[in-house]
Amino acid sequence: MIPLIDVKGITKIYNGGEIATKALSDVSFEIEKGEFVAIVGPSGSGKSTLMHILGCLDIPTSGTYIINGRNVENMNDDELANIRNKEIGFVFQAYNLLSRTTSIKNVCLPMIYAGIPKTERYERAKNLLISVGLGNKLFNSPNQLSGGEKQRVAIARSMATEPSIILADEPTGNLASKQSMEIMDIFDELNIKGNTIILITHEENIAKRAKRIISIMDGKIVNDTGRLN
């Protein structure tokens, strides 16, 4: 079975004038379709760099990244953008919602870029918002929502184009404990339905909600509960 994500020997070096910083060093792992994986590590460990590479927001200095059978190594900007739009649903700590736009229109946005017809966009967005418990907040703008509700909108938006992967970067970082657990409950439900979830976090209690934990330190994988390194 071909893995959904195949990372082989990835190294990332940032050149800043005379000083080169190695953010990732020879990182390798596979993620199968339907897994729920947490990538954990302290600030400066390299987990954010790895997230950017997994999300096709950046490319490695060396090594190979294959997503859903496609090697991103030689892709141009348009091809990378297409992967981001169709294969990956993003959930960010800061929500990244359009502030003057309703919940339903925020969820519709990625579908516009994907060329999905308007009638289908609105129906799908409505159903997604209902699925995350916001059927009564379809026409509220972000400033009328709590932090937990904003993140629910962001999760609904992440699923709008039916991506292969939901990539969540510190999705509970701005939330109180109760709201955090409610958001993790939603990720659990999505995973049970077959969605592949990759969660970037520094919070141990959040990471434990995943079924597999990849620990990163100083740019290297130091433990993988799916595989021992």
PDB file of C-alpha atoms in Angstrom:
ATOM      1  CA  MET A   1       0.000   0.000   0.000  1.00  0.00           C
ATOM      2  CA  ILE A   2       1.394   3.388  -1.010  1.00  0.00           C
ATOM      3  CA  PRO A   3       1.506   5.809   1.955  1.00  0.00           C
ATOM      4  CA  LEU A   4      -0.438   9.064   1.728  1.00  0.00           C
ATOM      5  CA  ILE A   5       2.674  10.947   2.850  1.00  0.00           C
ATOM      6  CA  ASP A   6       6.222   9.743   2.267  1.00  0.00           C
ATOM      7  CA  VAL A   7       9.030  11.900   3.665  1.00  0.00           C
ATOM      8  CA  LYS A   8      12.551  10.686   2.860  1.00  0.00           C
ATOM      9  CA  GLY A   9      15.730  12.282   4.208  1.00  0.00           C
ATOM     10  CA  ILE A  10      14.381  15.825   4.333  1.00  0.00           C
ATOM     11  CA  THR A  11      16.832  18.532   5.339  1.00  0.00           C
ATOM     12  CA  LYS A  12      16.005  22.237   5.458  1.00  0.00           C
ATOM     13  CA  ILE A  13      18.699  24.901   5.710  1.00  0.00           C
ATOM     14  CA  TYR A  14      17.957  28.614   6.000  1.00  0.00           C
ATOM     15  CA  ASN A  15      20.734  30.899   4.814  1.00  0.00           C
ATOM     16  CA  GLY A  16      20.846  34.196   6.677  1.00  0.00           C
ATOM     17  CA  GLY A  17      23.861  36.141   5.516  1.00  0.00           C
ATOM     18  CA  GLU A  18      27.005  34.417   6.768  1.00  0.00           C
ATOM     19  CA  ILE A  19      25.130  32.053   9.078  1.00  0.00           C
ATOM     20  CA  ALA A  20      23.271  28.967   7.825  1.00  0.00           C
ATOM     21  CA  THR A  21      20.667  27.410  10.139  1.00  0.00           C
ATOM     22  CA  LYS A  22      19.734  23.755   9.750  1.00  0.00           C
ATOM     23  CA  ALA A  23      16.077  23.603  10.789  1.00  0.00           C
ATOM     24  CA  LEU A  24      15.562  19.955   9.767  1.00  0.00           C
ATOM     25  CA  SER A  25      18.157  17.208   9.427  1.00  0.00           C
ATOM     26  CA  ASP A  26      17.531  13.961   7.524  1.00  0.00           C
ATOM     27  CA  VAL A  27      13.880  13.550   8.580  1.00  0.00           C
ATOM     28  CA  SER A  28      12.066  10.456   7.300  1.00  0.00           C
ATOM     29  CA  PHE A  29       8.630   8.973   8.018  1.00  0.00           C
ATOM     30  CA  GLU A  30       5.454   7.744   6.351  1.00  0.00           C
ATOM     31  CA  ILE A  31       1.816   8.508   7.130  1.00  0.00           C
ATOM     32  CA  GLU A  32      -0.927   6.197   5.917  1.00  0.00           C
ATOM     33  CA  LYS A  33      -4.378   7.308   4.829  1.00  0.00           C
ATOM     34  CA  GLY A  34      -6.705   7.594   7.842  1.00  0.00           C
ATOM     35  CA  GLU A  35      -4.010   8.119  10.476  1.00  0.00           C
ATOM     36  CA  PHE A  36      -4.263  10.702  13.253  1.00  0.00           C
ATOM     37  CA  VAL A  37      -0.720  11.934  13.904  1.00  0.00           C
ATOM     38  CA  ALA A  38       0.584  14.579  16.282  1.00  0.00           C
ATOM     39  CA  ILE A  39       3.973  16.167  15.570  1.00  0.00           C
ATOM     40  CA  VAL A  40       5.339  17.556  18.817  1.00  0.00           C
ATOM     41  CA  GLY A  41       8.366  19.472  19.979  1.00  0.00           C
ATOM     42  CA  PRO A  42       9.418  22.614  21.831  1.00  0.00           C
ATOM     43  CA  SER A  43       9.815  26.030  20.241  1.00  0.00           C
ATOM     44  CA  GLY A  44      12.711  25.951  17.780  1.00  0.00           C
ATOM     45  CA  SER A  45      12.601  22.175  17.361  1.00  0.00           C
ATOM     46  CA  GLY A  46      11.797  22.320  13.647  1.00  0.00           C
ATOM     47  CA  LYS A  47       8.138  21.270  13.834  1.00  0.00           C
ATOM     48  CA  SER A  48       6.885  24.504  12.216  1.00  0.00           C
ATOM     49  CA  THR A  49       9.388  24.110   9.365  1.00  0.00           C
ATOM     50  CA  LEU A  50       8.196  20.532   8.909  1.00  0.00           C
ATOM     51  CA  MET A  51       4.575  21.727   8.900  1.00  0.00           C
ATOM     52  CA  HIS A  52       5.362  24.238   6.146  1.00  0.00           C
ATOM     53  CA  ILE A  53       6.961  21.513   4.046  1.00  0.00           C
ATOM     54  CA  LEU A  54       4.104  19.052   4.626  1.00  0.00           C
ATOM     55  CA  GLY A  55       1.656  21.804   3.666  1.00  0.00           C
ATOM     56  CA  CYS A  56       3.612  22.639   0.484  1.00  0.00           C
ATOM     57  CA  LEU A  57       4.150  26.157   1.833  1.00  0.00           C
ATOM     58  CA  ASP A  58       7.913  25.595   1.592  1.00  0.00           C
ATOM     59  CA  ILE A  59      10.227  23.083  -0.072  1.00  0.00           C
ATOM     60  CA  PRO A  60      13.108  21.149   1.488  1.00  0.00           C
ATOM     61  CA  THR A  61      16.748  21.912   0.755  1.00  0.00           C
ATOM     62  CA  SER A  62      17.289  18.200   0.121  1.00  0.00           C
ATOM     63  CA  GLY A  63      15.343  14.982   0.431  1.00  0.00           C
ATOM     64  CA  THR A  64      12.046  13.856  -1.070  1.00  0.00           C
ATOM     65  CA  TYR A  65       8.435  14.602  -0.178  1.00  0.00           C
ATOM     66  CA  ILE A  66       5.716  12.572  -1.898  1.00  0.00           C
ATOM     67  CA  ILE A  67       2.067  13.377  -1.164  1.00  0.00           C
ATOM     68  CA  ASN A  68      -0.667  11.096  -2.478  1.00  0.00           C
ATOM     69  CA  GLY A  69       1.759   9.616  -4.999  1.00  0.00           C
ATOM     70  CA  ARG A  70       2.997  12.990  -6.274  1.00  0.00           C
ATOM     71  CA  ASN A  71       6.572  14.176  -5.773  1.00  0.00           C
ATOM     72  CA  VAL A  72       6.554  17.883  -4.916  1.00  0.00           C
ATOM     73  CA  GLU A  73      10.295  18.270  -5.495  1.00  0.00           C
ATOM     74  CA  ASN A  74      10.082  19.725  -9.002  1.00  0.00           C
ATOM     75  CA  MET A  75       6.677  21.396  -8.819  1.00  0.00           C
ATOM     76  CA  ASN A  76       6.305  25.047  -9.786  1.00  0.00           C
ATOM     77  CA  ASP A  77       4.383  27.588  -7.709  1.00  0.00           C
ATOM     78  CA  ASP A  78       1.090  26.937  -9.518  1.00  0.00           C
ATOM     79  CA  GLU A  79       1.378  23.183  -9.026  1.00  0.00           C
ATOM     80  CA  LEU A  80       2.184  23.647  -5.338  1.00  0.00           C
ATOM     81  CA  ALA A  81      -0.823  25.967  -4.979  1.00  0.00           C
ATOM     82  CA  ASN A  82      -3.018  23.324  -6.615  1.00  0.00           C
ATOM     83  CA  ILE A  83      -1.789  20.695  -4.126  1.00  0.00           C
ATOM     84  CA  ARG A  84      -2.491  23.068  -1.230  1.00  0.00           C
ATOM     85  CA  ASN A  85      -5.993  23.789  -2.464  1.00  0.00           C
ATOM     86  CA  LYS A  86      -7.066  20.249  -3.322  1.00  0.00           C
ATOM     87  CA  GLU A  87      -5.030  17.891  -1.150  1.00  0.00           C
ATOM     88  CA  ILE A  88      -4.625  19.809   2.128  1.00  0.00           C
ATOM     89  CA  GLY A  89      -7.094  21.497   4.453  1.00  0.00           C
ATOM     90  CA  PHE A  90      -5.375  23.960   6.783  1.00  0.00           C
ATOM     91  CA  VAL A  91      -6.388  24.864  10.342  1.00  0.00           C
ATOM     92  CA  PHE A  92      -4.290  27.583  12.006  1.00  0.00           C
ATOM     93  CA  GLN A  93      -3.921  28.808  15.581  1.00  0.00           C
ATOM     94  CA  ALA A  94      -5.038  32.326  14.550  1.00  0.00           C
ATOM     95  CA  TYR A  95      -8.066  30.951  12.595  1.00  0.00           C
ATOM     96  CA  ASN A  96      -7.215  33.089   9.504  1.00  0.00           C
ATOM     97  CA  LEU A  97     -10.860  33.951   8.823  1.00  0.00           C
ATOM     98  CA  LEU A  98     -11.938  36.974   6.814  1.00  0.00           C
ATOM     99  CA  SER A  99     -13.161  39.315   9.549  1.00  0.00           C
ATOM    100  CA  ARG A 100     -15.995  41.022   7.636  1.00  0.00           C
ATOM    101  CA  THR A 101     -17.302  37.838   6.044  1.00  0.00           C
ATOM    102  CA  THR A 102     -19.955  35.456   7.364  1.00  0.00           C
ATOM    103  CA  SER A 103     -19.156  31.931   8.516  1.00  0.00           C
ATOM    104  CA  ILE A 104     -20.727  30.394   5.439  1.00  0.00           C
ATOM    105  CA  LYS A 105     -18.805  32.658   3.057  1.00  0.00           C
ATOM    106  CA  ASN A 106     -15.538  31.898   4.874  1.00  0.00           C
ATOM    107  CA  VAL A 107     -16.171  28.194   4.330  1.00  0.00           C
ATOM    108  CA  CYS A 108     -17.100  28.823   0.676  1.00  0.00           C
ATOM    109  CA  LEU A 109     -13.833  30.619  -0.086  1.00  0.00           C
ATOM    110  CA  PRO A 110     -11.570  27.633  -0.928  1.00  0.00           C
ATOM    111  CA  MET A 111     -14.363  26.186  -3.073  1.00  0.00           C
ATOM    112  CA  ILE A 112     -14.359  29.354  -5.191  1.00  0.00           C
ATOM    113  CA  TYR A 113     -10.665  28.809  -5.976  1.00  0.00           C
ATOM    114  CA  ALA A 114     -11.406  25.138  -6.699  1.00  0.00           C
ATOM    115  CA  GLY A 115     -14.059  26.112  -9.272  1.00  0.00           C
ATOM    116  CA  ILE A 116     -16.998  24.511  -7.467  1.00  0.00           C
ATOM    117  CA  PRO A 117     -20.384  25.952  -8.632  1.00  0.00           C
ATOM    118  CA  LYS A 118     -22.040  28.507  -6.336  1.00  0.00           C
ATOM    119  CA  THR A 119     -25.124  26.450  -5.476  1.00  0.00           C
ATOM    120  CA  GLU A 120     -22.980  23.466  -4.525  1.00  0.00           C
ATOM    121  CA  ARG A 121     -20.622  25.716  -2.520  1.00  0.00           C
ATOM    122  CA  TYR A 122     -23.360  27.069  -0.285  1.00  0.00           C
ATOM    123  CA  GLU A 123     -24.992  23.688   0.285  1.00  0.00           C
ATOM    124  CA  ARG A 124     -21.677  22.056   1.158  1.00  0.00           C
ATOM    125  CA  ALA A 125     -20.617  24.957   3.405  1.00  0.00           C
ATOM    126  CA  LYS A 126     -23.949  24.833   5.253  1.00  0.00           C
ATOM    127  CA  ASN A 127     -23.646  21.094   5.839  1.00  0.00           C
ATOM    128  CA  LEU A 128     -20.048  21.423   7.026  1.00  0.00           C
ATOM    129  CA  LEU A 129     -20.964  24.149   9.509  1.00  0.00           C
ATOM    130  CA  ILE A 130     -23.860  22.019  10.778  1.00  0.00           C
ATOM    131  CA  SER A 131     -21.427  19.094  11.189  1.00  0.00           C
ATOM    132  CA  VAL A 132     -19.203  21.167  13.531  1.00  0.00           C
ATOM    133  CA  GLY A 133     -22.173  22.401  15.568  1.00  0.00           C
ATOM    134  CA  LEU A 134     -22.604  25.835  13.983  1.00  0.00           C
ATOM    135  CA  GLY A 135     -25.862  25.419  12.100  1.00  0.00           C
ATOM    136  CA  ASN A 136     -27.203  28.454  13.969  1.00  0.00           C
ATOM    137  CA  LYS A 137     -24.174  30.653  13.159  1.00  0.00           C
ATOM    138  CA  LEU A 138     -24.117  30.474   9.358  1.00  0.00           C
ATOM    139  CA  PHE A 139     -24.423  34.231   8.881  1.00  0.00           C
ATOM    140  CA  ASN A 140     -22.377  35.436  11.865  1.00  0.00           C
ATOM    141  CA  SER A 141     -19.096  37.207  11.213  1.00  0.00           C
ATOM    142  CA  PRO A 142     -15.980  36.203  13.194  1.00  0.00           C
ATOM    143  CA  ASN A 143     -16.361  39.133  15.634  1.00  0.00           C
ATOM    144  CA  GLN A 144     -19.706  37.609  16.665  1.00  0.00           C
ATOM    145  CA  LEU A 145     -18.119  34.244  17.484  1.00  0.00           C
ATOM    146  CA  SER A 146     -16.106  32.893  20.410  1.00  0.00           C
ATOM    147  CA  GLY A 147     -12.598  31.564  19.874  1.00  0.00           C
ATOM    148  CA  GLY A 148     -13.863  27.994  19.857  1.00  0.00           C
ATOM    149  CA  GLU A 149     -16.560  28.857  17.328  1.00  0.00           C
ATOM    150  CA  LYS A 150     -14.017  30.578  15.071  1.00  0.00           C
ATOM    151  CA  GLN A 151     -11.914  27.429  15.101  1.00  0.00           C
ATOM    152  CA  ARG A 152     -14.984  25.359  14.242  1.00  0.00           C
ATOM    153  CA  VAL A 153     -15.516  27.597  11.194  1.00  0.00           C
ATOM    154  CA  ALA A 154     -11.841  27.108  10.307  1.00  0.00           C
ATOM    155  CA  ILE A 155     -12.226  23.314  10.569  1.00  0.00           C
ATOM    156  CA  ALA A 156     -15.337  23.409   8.371  1.00  0.00           C
ATOM    157  CA  ARG A 157     -13.386  25.514   5.852  1.00  0.00           C
ATOM    158  CA  SER A 158     -10.486  23.040   5.932  1.00  0.00           C
ATOM    159  CA  MET A 159     -12.844  20.294   4.733  1.00  0.00           C
ATOM    160  CA  ALA A 160     -14.509  22.349   2.014  1.00  0.00           C
ATOM    161  CA  THR A 161     -12.600  20.870  -0.933  1.00  0.00           C
ATOM    162  CA  GLU A 162     -12.661  17.345   0.548  1.00  0.00           C
ATOM    163  CA  PRO A 163      -8.868  17.227   0.949  1.00  0.00           C
ATOM    164  CA  SER A 164      -6.749  14.125   1.532  1.00  0.00           C
ATOM    165  CA  ILE A 165      -5.197  15.655   4.664  1.00  0.00           C
ATOM    166  CA  ILE A 166      -6.249  18.072   7.387  1.00  0.00           C
ATOM    167  CA  LEU A 167      -3.125  19.858   8.634  1.00  0.00           C
ATOM    168  CA  ALA A 168      -3.721  21.658  11.928  1.00  0.00           C
ATOM    169  CA  ASP A 169      -1.023  23.996  13.263  1.00  0.00           C
ATOM    170  CA  GLU A 170      -1.455  24.608  17.028  1.00  0.00           C
ATOM    171  CA  PRO A 171      -5.271  24.601  16.563  1.00  0.00           C
ATOM    172  CA  THR A 172      -5.949  24.884  20.307  1.00  0.00           C
ATOM    173  CA  GLY A 173      -3.204  27.403  21.073  1.00  0.00           C
ATOM    174  CA  ASN A 174      -5.603  30.337  21.564  1.00  0.00           C
ATOM    175  CA  LEU A 175      -8.341  28.412  23.345  1.00  0.00           C
ATOM    176  CA  ALA A 176      -9.322  27.668  26.944  1.00  0.00           C
ATOM    177  CA  SER A 177      -9.132  24.051  28.117  1.00  0.00           C
ATOM    178  CA  LYS A 178     -12.829  23.255  27.612  1.00  0.00           C
ATOM    179  CA  GLN A 179     -12.853  24.729  24.100  1.00  0.00           C
ATOM    180  CA  SER A 180      -9.632  22.867  23.299  1.00  0.00           C
ATOM    181  CA  MET A 181     -11.182  19.535  24.225  1.00  0.00           C
ATOM    182  CA  GLU A 182     -14.281  20.323  22.142  1.00  0.00           C
ATOM    183  CA  ILE A 183     -12.077  21.059  19.119  1.00  0.00           C
ATOM    184  CA  MET A 184     -10.170  17.816  19.666  1.00  0.00           C
ATOM    185  CA  ASP A 185     -13.512  15.976  19.852  1.00  0.00           C
ATOM    186  CA  ILE A 186     -14.258  17.277  16.344  1.00  0.00           C
ATOM    187  CA  PHE A 187     -10.883  16.055  15.070  1.00  0.00           C
ATOM    188  CA  ASP A 188     -11.616  12.647  16.656  1.00  0.00           C
ATOM    189  CA  GLU A 189     -14.951  12.478  14.829  1.00  0.00           C
ATOM    190  CA  LEU A 190     -13.342  13.468  11.517  1.00  0.00           C
ATOM    191  CA  ASN A 191     -10.681  10.798  11.944  1.00  0.00           C
ATOM    192  CA  ILE A 192     -13.307   8.154  12.736  1.00  0.00           C
ATOM    193  CA  LYS A 193     -14.992   9.108   9.450  1.00  0.00           C
ATOM    194  CA  GLY A 194     -11.720   8.382   7.629  1.00  0.00           C
ATOM    195  CA  ASN A 195     -10.037  11.780   7.445  1.00  0.00           C
ATOM    196  CA  THR A 196      -6.247  11.891   7.812  1.00  0.00           C
ATOM    197  CA  ILE A 197      -5.287  14.372  10.540  1.00  0.00           C
ATOM    198  CA  ILE A 198      -1.813  15.818  11.129  1.00  0.00           C
ATOM    199  CA  LEU A 199      -1.636  17.964  14.235  1.00  0.00           C
ATOM    200  CA  ILE A 200       1.292  20.240  15.099  1.00  0.00           C
ATOM    201  CA  THR A 201       1.393  21.065  18.809  1.00  0.00           C
ATOM    202  CA  HIS A 202       3.634  21.693  21.795  1.00  0.00           C
ATOM    203  CA  GLU A 203       0.860  20.731  24.247  1.00  0.00           C
ATOM    204  CA  GLU A 204       1.327  17.229  25.632  1.00  0.00           C
ATOM    205  CA  ASN A 205      -2.324  16.736  26.609  1.00  0.00           C
ATOM    206  CA  ILE A 206      -3.422  17.689  23.076  1.00  0.00           C
ATOM    207  CA  ALA A 207      -0.845  15.409  21.430  1.00  0.00           C
ATOM    208  CA  LYS A 208      -2.098  12.462  23.506  1.00  0.00           C
ATOM    209  CA  ARG A 209      -5.452  12.703  21.726  1.00  0.00           C
ATOM    210  CA  ALA A 210      -3.739  11.535  18.518  1.00  0.00           C
ATOM    211  CA  LYS A 211      -3.165   7.854  17.766  1.00  0.00           C
ATOM    212  CA  ARG A 212       0.504   8.373  16.902  1.00  0.00           C
ATOM    213  CA  ILE A 213       3.032  10.918  18.137  1.00  0.00           C
ATOM    214  CA  ILE A 214       6.155  11.966  16.240  1.00  0.00           C
ATOM    215  CA  SER A 215       8.531  13.870  18.529  1.00  0.00           C
ATOM    216  CA  ILE A 216      11.036  16.266  17.004  1.00  0.00           C
ATOM    217  CA  MET A 217      14.016  17.921  18.674  1.00  0.00           C
ATOM    218  CA  ASP A 218      16.779  20.051  17.140  1.00  0.00           C
ATOM    219  CA  GLY A 219      15.511  19.248  13.651  1.00  0.00           C
ATOM    220  CA  LYS A 220      15.536  15.464  14.101  1.00  0.00           C
ATOM    221  CA  ILE A 221      12.908  12.857  14.940  1.00  0.00           C
ATOM    222  CA  VAL A 222      13.721  11.521  18.397  1.00  0.00           C
ATOM    223  CA  ASN A 223      10.697   9.257  18.824  1.00  0.00           C
ATOM    224  CA  ASP A 224       7.778   7.942  16.817  1.00  0.00           C
ATOM    225  CA  THR A 225       5.116   5.949  18.605  1.00  0.00           C
ATOM    226  CA  GLY A 226       4.260   4.401  15.245  1.00  0.00           C
ATOM    227  CA  ARG A 227       7.865   3.414  14.649  1.00  0.00           C
ATOM    228  CA  LEU A 228      10.877   3.555  16.945  1.00  0.00           C
ATOM    229  CA  ASN A 229      13.815   5.466  15.454  1.00  0.00           C
TER     230      ASN A 229
END
